[in-house]
Amino acid sequence: MQEDFQYNSFRAHKARIGRFLTKPWRVLLTLSTFMLFAAGAALLVYDYSIGWLVASLSVVPAMIVEWWKGELHHIKTAKNGGQLDNVLSGDLLGRLSAEPTPAELATACMSVSSGQFFAARYGIGGRFLQELVEGSQMTTETIWEQAMHVQKVTDNEHVSGSVLLVAIITSYAGYENLIAHLQLSKDDLYAGIRWHEHIRNLIKSHDKHLRTGGIARDWSFGYIPLLSRFGQNISAQLTGNR
C-alpha cells in the first residue's frame, strides 16, 4: 500500500498549505486585508490614484483566508478513492512526510483533533502508541492496509486520526489481549470512531435545528464503553416510564 501514497499529489499539496495557514497567519492576513483597503481608501480621499492599486491588493490576503475557510480547512475526499492521499483527512495528510514511518504515523494521529478525541475517550496516550509501534514488527504498509479496512468497516468518509489510531492498535500482533486489559473490544474501538464522526457531523450542521440535546451534551455524554457496559441510564429509564 505504500506506493498508493502520493506525497506530491494536488490534494497533498493543499493539505500542507492548509496546515501552514495556522490561526496567527489567518489573523495577520485578515488584518492585512483591512489595512490595505483602508490605506487605499485614504489615498483616494486625498486624490492619489495609486489608492486604487493599494485597495485592490487587499483582495489577495482576503482570497487566501476564504480559500482556507472554503476548501483547505476541511479538504473533501477525492471521488476516485483508493489512493491513500485521496482518502486521508486533510489535517492528517498535511503532517506526513514522503515516506512516513510507523512512529511518524503514531505521532501524526495524536496531533489531530480526531485522534486526540479518541485517545481522551479511551485513555490512550501518545506514549502508549509510540511504545506499541517501537516494540513490534508492524510496518507502514501494514498500518495503511489496516486503516483502509477500518475506514470501510466503520463507513467513515476518510481515514481520520481516530481511524489511523485504531489501525495502529489492530496492526499489533495479539492486540486482542492488549485491549482486553483496557476493558475494551474491537467493537468498542469501532464505536468510538463512529461516535467521533457523529460529533463531527453535528458540528457541521450546527446551524440546523436538531433535537439532539445540543452539541455540548453529545460531546460530554457520548459513547463511553465502560460506563455503558456496567452502568444504567436512569434518566432514560424514567423518561420511558412516563
XYZ file of C-alpha atoms in Angstrom:
242
model
C 0.000 0.000 0.000
C 2.967 2.364 0.401
C 3.088 3.025 -3.348
C -0.516 4.256 -3.183
C 0.506 7.207 -1.008
C 1.352 10.057 -3.372
C 3.159 12.747 -1.396
C 3.180 15.146 -4.360
C -0.482 14.830 -5.296
C -2.517 18.033 -5.661
C -4.619 17.140 -2.613
C -1.494 16.521 -0.509
C -0.112 19.933 -1.514
C -3.378 21.595 -0.476
C -3.280 19.760 2.850
C 0.209 21.082 3.596
C -0.842 24.628 2.671
C -3.847 24.281 4.958
C -1.630 23.184 7.818
C 0.729 26.114 7.215
C -2.147 28.619 7.467
C -2.403 28.484 11.239
C -4.632 30.866 13.196
C -1.922 33.554 13.681
C -1.326 33.616 9.926
C -5.051 33.866 9.195
C -5.418 36.719 11.676
C -2.467 38.504 10.077
C -3.951 38.044 6.597
C -7.317 39.373 7.771
C -5.677 42.440 9.320
C -3.701 42.976 6.115
C -6.953 42.961 4.150
C -8.462 45.739 6.257
C -5.262 47.770 6.420
C -4.669 47.672 2.658
C -8.277 48.571 1.931
C -8.246 51.409 4.472
C -4.932 52.738 3.168
C -6.232 52.648 -0.399
C -9.406 54.447 0.591
C -7.403 57.110 2.437
C -5.189 57.696 -0.595
C -8.232 58.066 -2.834
C -9.727 60.619 -0.459
C -6.604 62.713 -0.975
C -6.795 62.262 -4.745
C -3.931 59.778 -5.093
C -4.856 57.401 -7.901
C -2.426 54.805 -6.572
C -5.079 54.236 -3.920
C -6.930 52.001 -6.402
C -3.901 49.734 -6.631
C -3.402 49.627 -2.860
C -7.087 48.879 -2.261
C -7.104 46.156 -4.913
C -4.174 44.427 -3.196
C -6.443 43.765 -0.215
C -8.170 41.134 -2.340
C -5.097 38.856 -2.221
C -4.998 38.129 1.555
C -8.819 38.066 1.627
C -8.890 35.365 -1.054
C -6.308 33.255 0.807
C -8.412 33.378 4.005
C -11.565 32.476 2.073
C -9.713 29.640 0.357
C -8.808 28.246 3.772
C -12.393 28.586 5.034
C -13.990 27.104 1.941
C -11.574 24.339 0.949
C -8.378 23.966 2.953
C -9.963 23.779 6.405
C -11.744 20.507 5.617
C -10.434 19.066 2.370
C -13.011 16.804 0.778
C -12.030 13.273 -0.085
C -11.412 12.640 -3.769
C -14.139 10.842 -5.690
C -11.665 8.389 -7.138
C -10.738 6.857 -3.767
C -8.311 4.005 -3.426
C -5.107 6.006 -3.140
C -4.274 6.939 0.402
C -3.754 10.595 -0.359
C -7.316 10.664 -1.714
C -8.951 9.416 1.484
C -6.686 10.680 4.285
C -8.199 13.572 6.217
C -6.570 16.878 5.320
C -5.220 17.621 8.804
C -3.552 14.217 8.856
C -2.304 14.317 5.278
C -0.617 17.688 5.807
C 1.549 16.255 8.594
C 3.051 13.318 6.723
C 6.423 13.111 5.005
C 7.023 11.378 1.685
C 7.812 8.064 3.377
C 6.199 8.072 6.828
C 7.347 5.506 9.386
C 5.010 3.772 11.865
C 6.338 6.097 14.594
C 5.534 9.122 12.431
C 2.011 7.829 11.815
C 1.528 7.413 15.562
C 2.702 10.977 16.185
C 0.529 12.347 13.376
C -2.693 10.739 14.546
C -2.128 12.057 18.074
C -1.564 15.556 16.699
C -5.009 15.957 15.108
C -8.325 16.571 16.841
C -9.930 13.251 15.865
C -7.035 11.237 17.277
C -6.937 13.354 20.438
C -10.699 12.981 20.888
C -10.459 9.208 20.586
C -7.420 8.957 22.864
C -9.063 11.070 25.563
C -12.208 8.979 25.344
C -10.369 5.698 25.821
C -7.453 6.836 27.969
C -4.872 6.024 25.278
C -1.851 8.302 25.432
C 0.680 9.183 22.767
C 3.430 7.364 24.654
C 1.358 4.182 24.681
C 1.019 4.366 20.905
C 4.723 5.079 20.380
C 5.755 2.158 22.569
C 3.344 -0.016 20.623
C 4.952 0.697 17.253
C 8.506 0.624 18.609
C 8.013 -2.724 20.330
C 6.524 -4.538 17.360
C 7.325 -5.572 13.809
C 4.459 -3.655 12.206
C 5.238 -1.779 9.010
C 3.799 1.321 7.404
C 2.275 -0.828 4.662
C 0.508 -2.986 7.259
C -0.898 0.072 9.024
C -2.078 1.608 5.738
C -3.825 -1.596 4.755
C -5.489 -1.874 8.146
C -6.513 1.796 8.054
C -8.315 1.287 4.738
C -10.059 -1.747 6.239
C -11.148 0.149 9.369
C -12.417 3.030 7.240
C -14.528 0.637 5.192
C -15.894 -1.253 8.221
C -16.881 1.929 10.065
C -18.226 3.541 6.876
C -16.107 6.606 7.524
C -15.761 9.360 4.951
C -11.994 9.426 5.285
C -9.034 7.929 7.106
C -9.052 10.279 10.085
C -6.802 10.365 13.126
C -9.143 8.065 15.039
C -9.229 5.570 12.141
C -5.438 5.589 11.930
C -5.111 5.188 15.698
C -7.340 2.097 15.667
C -5.438 0.790 12.633
C -2.155 1.054 14.540
C -3.587 -0.766 17.550
C -5.162 -3.555 15.487
C -1.955 -3.970 13.474
C -0.221 -5.103 16.650
C 0.084 -8.870 16.937
C -2.105 -10.047 19.796
C -3.886 -6.721 20.141
C -6.992 -8.514 21.481
C -5.177 -9.272 24.746
C -3.810 -5.734 24.810
C -7.190 -4.013 24.592
C -8.740 -6.597 26.911
C -6.532 -5.185 29.688
C -8.193 -1.835 28.956
C -11.621 -3.464 29.253
C -12.200 -2.823 25.538
C -13.150 -4.863 22.488
C -12.703 -4.247 18.780
C -16.374 -3.244 18.600
C -15.712 -0.589 21.245
C -12.912 0.847 19.125
C -15.133 0.927 16.043
C -17.944 2.532 18.050
C -15.547 5.275 19.144
C -14.736 6.088 15.522
C -18.422 6.230 14.617
C -19.112 8.442 17.623
C -16.464 10.952 16.625
C -17.927 11.041 13.121
C -21.338 11.694 14.661
C -19.911 14.633 16.635
C -18.217 15.989 13.512
C -21.473 15.848 11.572
C -23.276 17.652 14.391
C -20.725 20.443 14.302
C -21.024 20.716 10.520
C -24.800 21.075 10.767
C -24.871 23.237 13.926
C -26.982 25.862 12.177
C -29.816 23.389 11.691
C -32.488 22.916 14.333
C -31.790 19.391 15.520
C -33.437 17.800 18.541
C -30.260 16.174 19.805
C -29.846 17.885 23.164
C -27.092 20.114 21.797
C -23.548 19.514 20.664
C -22.067 20.119 24.124
C -24.311 17.455 25.655
C -23.459 14.907 22.957
C -19.745 15.681 23.358
C -19.885 15.144 27.124
C -22.154 12.116 27.235
C -21.149 10.235 24.145
C -20.045 6.656 23.767
C -18.290 5.558 26.973
C -17.675 1.787 26.781
C -17.083 1.064 30.467
C -19.984 3.200 31.677
C -22.286 1.768 29.021
C -21.307 -1.759 29.983
C -21.616 -1.532 33.774
C -23.899 1.480 34.327
C -27.556 2.259 33.754
C -29.073 5.388 32.224
C -31.582 6.297 34.941
C -32.831 9.370 33.068
C -33.693 7.275 30.032
C -35.490 4.730 32.223
C -37.523 7.418 33.970
C -38.428 9.005 30.650
C -39.508 5.659 29.288
C -41.788 5.016 32.245
C -43.716 8.222 31.698
